[in-house]
XYZ file of N, CA and C in Angstrom:
534
model
N -7.740 17.768 45.885
C -8.714 18.639 46.518
C -10.136 18.108 46.326
N -10.423 17.485 45.198
C -11.751 16.911 44.975
C -12.010 15.795 45.987
N -11.037 14.939 46.163
C -11.176 13.827 47.090
C -11.311 14.323 48.523
N -10.580 15.378 48.862
C -10.653 15.955 50.204
C -12.062 16.468 50.484
N -12.659 17.162 49.514
C -14.025 17.660 49.703
C -15.028 16.513 49.728
N -14.825 15.480 48.938
C -15.696 14.304 48.988
C -15.670 13.713 50.397
N -14.488 13.581 50.990
C -14.380 12.998 52.335
C -15.006 13.902 53.398
N -14.966 15.200 53.200
C -15.636 16.112 54.143
C -17.141 15.877 54.104
N -17.691 15.674 52.909
C -19.116 15.358 52.791
C -19.408 13.990 53.387
N -18.530 13.032 53.183
C -18.677 11.679 53.738
C -18.790 11.722 55.269
N -18.004 12.602 55.895
C -18.000 12.717 57.360
C -19.139 13.585 57.897
N -19.666 14.478 57.059
C -20.674 15.427 57.528
C -21.625 15.746 56.376
N -22.820 15.216 56.447
C -23.793 15.369 55.362
C -24.377 16.775 55.261
N -23.873 17.725 56.054
C -24.254 19.134 55.896
C -23.167 19.909 55.152
N -22.130 19.230 54.695
C -21.043 19.849 53.922
C -21.309 19.587 52.443
N -21.561 20.632 51.682
C -21.999 20.479 50.297
C -20.998 20.980 49.262
N -19.834 21.431 49.695
C -18.886 22.010 48.738
C -18.489 21.024 47.651
N -18.390 19.738 47.988
C -18.019 18.734 46.981
C -19.052 18.681 45.862
N -20.323 18.691 46.227
C -21.387 18.601 45.230
C -21.553 19.923 44.489
N -21.470 21.029 45.199
C -21.709 22.327 44.574
C -20.528 22.837 43.761
N -19.311 22.475 44.156
C -18.151 23.062 43.512
C -17.250 22.124 42.743
N -17.539 20.839 42.759
C -16.592 19.885 42.166
C -17.189 18.959 41.116
N -18.324 19.313 40.558
C -18.945 18.465 39.539
C -19.078 17.017 40.032
N -19.543 16.858 41.246
C -19.619 15.547 41.892
C -20.605 14.598 41.229
N -21.550 15.134 40.487
C -22.582 14.250 39.924
C -22.028 13.243 38.926
N -20.946 13.584 38.270
C -20.316 12.613 37.375
C -19.795 11.420 38.178
N -19.196 11.700 39.322
C -18.714 10.626 40.199
C -19.883 9.833 40.756
N -20.899 10.519 41.237
C -22.073 9.832 41.797
C -22.711 8.933 40.747
N -22.868 9.460 39.543
C -23.474 8.689 38.454
C -22.642 7.447 38.107
N -21.319 7.530 38.264
C -20.470 6.383 37.944
C -20.731 5.207 38.886
N -21.293 5.488 40.045
C -21.679 4.429 40.979
C -23.160 4.068 40.833
N -23.999 5.087 40.559
C -25.437 4.824 40.456
C -26.163 6.021 39.858
N -26.814 5.803 38.725
C -27.597 6.892 38.130
C -28.834 7.184 38.987
N -29.340 6.171 39.674
C -30.486 6.386 40.563
C -30.095 7.300 41.731
N -28.949 7.038 42.339
C -28.480 7.895 43.436
C -28.274 9.320 42.931
N -27.755 9.461 41.718
C -27.570 10.797 41.155
C -28.910 11.526 41.040
N -29.913 10.867 40.486
C -31.231 11.505 40.318
C -31.824 11.892 41.672
N -31.759 10.987 42.641
C -32.342 11.264 43.960
C -31.617 12.407 44.659
N -30.305 12.427 44.580
C -29.556 13.507 45.226
C -29.777 14.844 44.525
N -29.860 14.834 43.211
C -30.182 16.083 42.497
C -31.527 16.639 42.972
N -32.501 15.747 43.111
C -33.827 16.176 43.563
C -33.750 16.779 44.974
N -33.030 16.118 45.868
C -32.891 16.620 47.245
C -32.178 17.971 47.281
N -31.160 18.115 46.482
C -30.421 19.378 46.445
C -31.269 20.493 45.841
N -32.040 20.172 44.824
C -32.950 21.170 44.242
C -33.982 21.614 45.268
N -34.515 20.674 46.034
C -35.488 21.014 47.086
C -34.886 21.935 48.134
N -33.645 21.665 48.503
C -32.988 22.459 49.546
C -32.686 23.869 49.071
N -32.405 24.029 47.782
C -32.158 25.353 47.224
C -31.066 26.126 47.924
N -31.299 27.395 48.128
C -30.303 28.295 48.708
C -29.972 27.945 50.157
N -30.840 27.212 50.820
C -30.559 26.836 52.214
C -29.334 25.928 52.324
N -28.887 25.351 51.211
C -27.644 24.586 51.223
C -26.479 25.465 51.656
N -26.583 26.747 51.345
C -25.519 27.692 51.679
C -25.826 28.438 52.969
N -27.078 28.777 53.191
C -27.432 29.619 54.340
C -27.668 28.840 55.630
N -27.995 27.565 55.533
C -28.305 26.753 56.716
C -27.477 25.470 56.694
N -27.505 24.751 57.789
C -26.837 23.446 57.853
C -27.834 22.360 57.485
N -28.126 22.269 56.210
C -29.097 21.314 55.704
C -28.417 19.958 55.530
N -29.049 18.930 56.052
C -28.534 17.566 55.888
C -29.170 16.960 54.638
N -28.322 16.498 53.737
C -28.761 15.851 52.500
C -28.449 14.356 52.645
N -29.309 13.472 52.169
C -29.071 12.028 52.347
C -27.989 11.477 51.408
N -26.762 11.935 51.625
C -25.649 11.464 50.802
C -25.386 9.970 50.993
N -25.969 9.398 52.040
C -25.811 7.951 52.228
C -26.362 7.181 51.027
N -27.289 7.793 50.264
C -27.779 7.170 49.039
C -26.625 6.853 48.088
N -25.597 7.682 48.139
C -24.404 7.477 47.334
C -23.349 6.674 48.092
N -23.010 7.124 49.306
C -21.885 6.524 50.019
C -22.114 5.057 50.386
N -23.356 4.641 50.518
C -23.627 3.222 50.778
C -23.248 2.347 49.586
N -23.165 2.938 48.406
C -22.810 2.202 47.195
C -21.299 2.165 46.931
N -20.578 3.030 47.598
C -19.133 3.108 47.397
C -18.463 2.016 48.224
N -17.715 1.133 47.595
C -17.046 0.076 48.365
C -16.135 0.667 49.450
N -16.094 0.022 50.584
C -15.250 0.481 51.691
C -13.797 0.626 51.255
N -13.353 -0.218 50.340
C -11.963 -0.134 49.869
C -11.707 1.185 49.133
N -12.734 1.730 48.465
C -12.568 3.011 47.769
C -12.412 4.139 48.786
N -13.253 4.131 49.805
C -13.154 5.157 50.863
C -11.809 5.038 51.572
N -11.416 3.823 51.899
C -10.129 3.591 52.567
C -8.981 4.144 51.716
N -9.032 3.878 50.419
C -8.007 4.390 49.507
C -7.946 5.920 49.570
N -9.094 6.575 49.476
C -9.130 8.041 49.497
C -8.640 8.595 50.829
N -9.010 7.941 51.918
C -8.603 8.410 53.240
C -7.099 8.273 53.467
N -6.455 7.439 52.704
C -5.032 7.176 52.915
C -4.133 7.749 51.824
N -4.683 8.614 50.977
C -3.857 9.271 49.971
C -2.818 10.157 50.652
N -1.630 10.164 50.123
C -0.549 11.012 50.637
C -0.661 12.402 50.011
N -0.201 13.390 50.746
C -0.271 14.767 50.268
C 0.828 15.099 49.261
N 1.910 14.323 49.267
C 2.980 14.533 48.307
C 3.773 13.239 48.172
N 4.550 13.180 47.124
C 5.429 12.038 46.891
C 6.809 12.587 46.553
N 7.794 12.202 47.351
C 9.170 12.627 47.102
C 9.897 11.471 46.425
N 10.538 11.754 45.296
C 11.365 10.777 44.597
C 12.774 11.373 44.487
N 13.725 10.615 44.016
C 15.061 11.209 43.835
C 15.071 12.360 42.819
N 14.078 12.402 41.934
C 14.070 13.401 40.867
C 13.170 14.604 41.115
N 12.162 14.450 41.980
C 11.192 15.544 42.161
C 10.315 15.288 43.377
N 9.585 16.333 43.731
C 8.500 16.221 44.705
C 7.216 16.468 43.915
N 6.282 15.540 44.017
C 5.011 15.657 43.303
C 3.922 16.030 44.292
N 3.209 17.102 43.995
C 2.097 17.562 44.833
C 0.932 17.910 43.922
N -0.248 17.987 44.492
C -1.401 18.343 43.670
C -1.405 19.839 43.367
N -1.412 20.665 44.406
C -1.600 22.095 44.215
C -0.337 22.909 44.123
N 0.672 22.555 44.890
C 1.903 23.334 44.926
C 2.348 23.535 46.354
N 3.209 24.511 46.558
C 3.708 24.810 47.890
C 3.715 26.324 48.097
N 3.935 26.729 49.328
C 4.133 28.137 49.650
C 5.634 28.368 49.680
N 6.181 29.146 48.745
C 7.625 29.340 48.691
C 8.227 29.919 49.974
N 7.420 30.558 50.804
C 7.913 31.167 52.038
C 8.013 30.158 53.190
N 7.434 28.981 53.025
C 7.377 28.023 54.138
C 8.411 26.911 54.068
N 9.303 26.935 53.111
C 10.372 25.954 53.073
C 10.006 24.670 52.359
N 10.603 23.581 52.830
C 10.468 22.271 52.193
C 9.027 21.775 52.232
N 8.741 20.821 51.365
C 7.387 20.273 51.263
C 6.918 19.691 52.597
N 7.826 19.140 53.362
C 7.463 18.558 54.664
C 6.985 19.618 55.655
N 7.290 20.870 55.408
C 6.900 21.977 56.292
C 5.620 22.673 55.834
N 5.029 22.226 54.768
C 3.840 22.859 54.193
C 2.575 22.373 54.890
N 1.546 23.208 54.884
C 0.261 22.796 55.446
C -0.570 22.073 54.381
N -1.507 21.311 54.849
C -2.368 20.477 54.005
C -3.077 21.294 52.913
N -3.665 22.412 53.278
C -4.421 23.223 52.319
C -3.537 23.710 51.172
N -2.321 24.118 51.485
C -1.417 24.594 50.436
C -1.043 23.467 49.488
N -0.764 22.288 50.029
C -0.408 21.158 49.172
C -1.568 20.762 48.263
N -2.795 20.916 48.739
C -3.966 20.574 47.934
C -4.355 21.666 46.945
N -4.224 22.938 47.351
C -4.742 24.049 46.554
C -3.664 24.915 45.922
N -2.444 24.839 46.408
C -1.354 25.653 45.874
C -1.141 26.907 46.691
N 0.042 27.465 46.583
C 0.385 28.691 47.295
C 0.175 29.907 46.425
N -0.076 31.020 47.056
C -0.369 32.264 46.342
C 0.772 32.686 45.415
N 2.005 32.504 45.855
C 3.168 32.944 45.072
C 3.826 31.799 44.308
N 3.137 30.690 44.210
C 3.686 29.517 43.527
C 3.081 29.411 42.139
N 3.822 29.137 41.121
C 5.238 28.792 41.085
C 6.183 29.981 40.868
N 5.636 31.171 40.624
C 6.462 32.319 40.227
C 7.587 32.633 41.215
N 7.319 32.507 42.504
C 8.315 32.887 43.507
C 9.110 31.701 44.060
N 8.892 30.522 43.542
C 9.601 29.344 44.054
C 11.071 29.397 43.663
N 11.947 29.181 44.647
C 13.392 29.172 44.408
C 14.061 27.999 45.135
N 13.296 27.009 45.513
C 13.828 25.884 46.280
C 14.712 24.970 45.458
N 15.345 24.026 46.149
C 16.238 23.086 45.501
C 15.536 21.925 44.831
N 14.357 21.555 45.326
C 13.617 20.438 44.750
C 12.910 20.850 43.469
N 12.858 19.928 42.508
C 11.969 20.107 41.367
C 10.578 19.758 41.877
N 9.607 20.624 41.656
C 8.229 20.399 42.101
C 7.363 20.148 40.868
N 6.721 18.981 40.821
C 5.754 18.668 39.765
C 4.378 18.829 40.389
N 3.518 19.588 39.745
C 2.211 19.896 40.321
C 1.139 19.942 39.241
N -0.088 19.880 39.682
C -1.236 20.026 38.804
C -2.080 21.185 39.300
N -3.366 21.080 39.157
C -4.358 21.973 39.762
C -4.390 23.405 39.230
N -3.335 23.916 38.654
C -3.261 25.351 38.371
C -3.763 25.791 37.007
N -3.989 24.877 36.098
C -4.496 25.232 34.768
C -3.670 26.353 34.146
N -2.347 26.136 34.118
C -1.456 27.152 33.559
C -0.501 26.579 32.512
N -1.013 25.763 31.574
C -0.099 25.198 30.579
C 0.425 26.255 29.622
N 1.492 25.902 28.947
C 2.012 26.699 27.850
C 1.366 26.136 26.588
N 0.791 26.988 25.783
C 0.122 26.549 24.557
C 1.104 26.706 23.389
N 1.365 25.592 22.690
C 2.315 25.665 21.580
C 1.659 26.253 20.328
N 2.441 26.361 19.251
C 1.969 26.985 18.012
C 0.750 26.280 17.423
N 0.627 24.979 17.701
C -0.494 24.196 17.171
C -1.726 24.266 18.080
N -1.644 25.063 19.161
C -2.769 25.176 20.083
C -2.845 24.031 21.086
N -1.747 23.315 21.236
C -1.709 22.142 22.114
C -1.081 22.520 23.452
N -1.702 22.131 24.582
C -1.156 22.486 25.903
C 0.077 21.655 26.252
N 1.085 22.325 26.769
C 2.334 21.687 27.185
C 2.596 22.001 28.663
N 3.386 21.162 29.349
C 3.732 21.474 30.738
C 4.376 22.856 30.855
N 4.090 23.502 31.959
C 4.637 24.818 32.241
C 5.857 24.637 33.142
N 7.040 24.861 32.606
C 8.268 24.711 33.381
C 8.784 26.089 33.763
N 8.925 26.313 35.078
C 9.345 27.613 35.590
C 10.006 27.422 36.955
N 11.183 27.999 37.152
C 11.836 28.006 38.467
C 11.878 26.639 39.133
N 12.297 25.631 38.420
C 12.391 24.265 38.954
C 11.013 23.703 39.321
N 9.970 24.165 38.637
C 8.633 23.597 38.802
C 8.142 23.129 37.439
N 7.277 22.120 37.458
C 6.683 21.616 36.221
C 5.188 21.464 36.460
N 4.398 22.318 35.844
C 2.945 22.254 35.946
C 2.394 21.386 34.833
N 1.647 20.349 35.190
C 1.151 19.414 34.170
C -0.372 19.411 34.051
N -1.043 20.419 34.577
C -2.503 20.487 34.487
C -2.905 21.021 33.114
N -3.395 20.128 32.268
C -3.830 20.499 30.922
C -5.255 20.040 30.648
N -5.940 19.524 31.660
C -7.239 18.877 31.439
C -8.307 19.851 30.955
N -8.200 21.130 31.294
C -9.219 22.073 30.807
C -9.141 22.227 29.286
N -8.057 21.776 28.688
C -7.911 21.770 27.237
C -8.252 20.399 26.653
N -8.787 19.512 27.514
C -9.195 18.184 27.066
C -8.051 17.204 26.902
N -6.915 17.501 27.528
C -5.727 16.658 27.394
C -5.219 16.282 28.781
N -4.981 14.997 28.989
C -4.374 14.513 30.223
C -2.881 14.396 29.987
N -2.085 14.964 30.898
C -0.635 15.011 30.723
C 0.069 14.316 31.876
N 1.119 13.575 31.539
C 2.020 12.972 32.526
C 3.445 13.272 32.076
N 4.368 13.221 33.024
C 5.768 13.466 32.687
C 6.619 12.391 33.350
N 7.573 11.894 32.610
C 8.491 10.895 33.147
C 9.786 11.593 33.543
N 10.260 11.260 34.711
C 11.512 11.844 35.199
C 12.545 10.735 35.343
N 13.815 11.001 35.172
C 14.409 12.330 35.082
C 14.482 12.910 33.664
N 14.120 12.160 32.633
C 14.316 12.669 31.270
C 13.272 13.693 30.825
N 12.236 13.880 31.622
C 11.171 14.859 31.350
C 10.413 14.585 30.059
N 10.314 13.328 29.702
C 9.506 12.975 28.540
C 8.038 13.147 28.897
N 7.309 13.810 28.031
C 5.895 14.121 28.254
C 5.036 13.091 27.528
N 4.006 12.613 28.210
C 3.017 11.709 27.638
C 1.659 12.397 27.743
N 0.902 12.388 26.655
C -0.402 13.050 26.667
C -1.450 12.195 25.984
N -2.660 12.321 26.472
C -3.795 11.632 25.883
C -4.211 12.339 24.605
N -5.093 11.713 23.879
C -5.744 12.386 22.763
C -6.616 13.483 23.335
N -6.907 14.463 22.534
C -7.763 15.561 22.996
C -9.204 15.092 23.020
N -9.903 15.430 24.084
C -11.335 15.147 24.172
C -12.062 16.470 24.270
N -13.340 16.431 23.965
C -14.136 17.670 24.064
C -14.300 18.039 25.521
N -14.223 19.322 25.791
C -14.430 19.836 27.153
C -15.602 20.774 27.184
């Protein structure tokens, strides 16, 4: 979903949701601290009109620094990955709409309202985005396994989580401050 909003801004410099809602300045700074400072200044000048009007911000200060291969990569990301062991999606699915191939783009990116609680499909669904880990006795976030779904979003606890299938072995980073 972050990449999707970045690309919306890339296509239309009056779209600010990526900058306002996705902590984009960390990404901008990773390419250029100067571009970050200039864009912060422009956004501060625009103020509330960023929301009330179609204000154009010079995001080209940033996008001109992003290699074309990076944009190409983002534009060609798949919405899901089906393997023999699972279907991997960012947000989840709508349990009422059937298989992952029948889902709409927004649901795959953001998750479905009744997911994962109402999911009863045959596929194992591995997803992130939901910030719903199970916290163990030591206060450590673990994947949330429910109804043939595995939620691996633990980053709000400062831990990056991955899972290997089919054995479901969990790999996690060291905890970082959040």
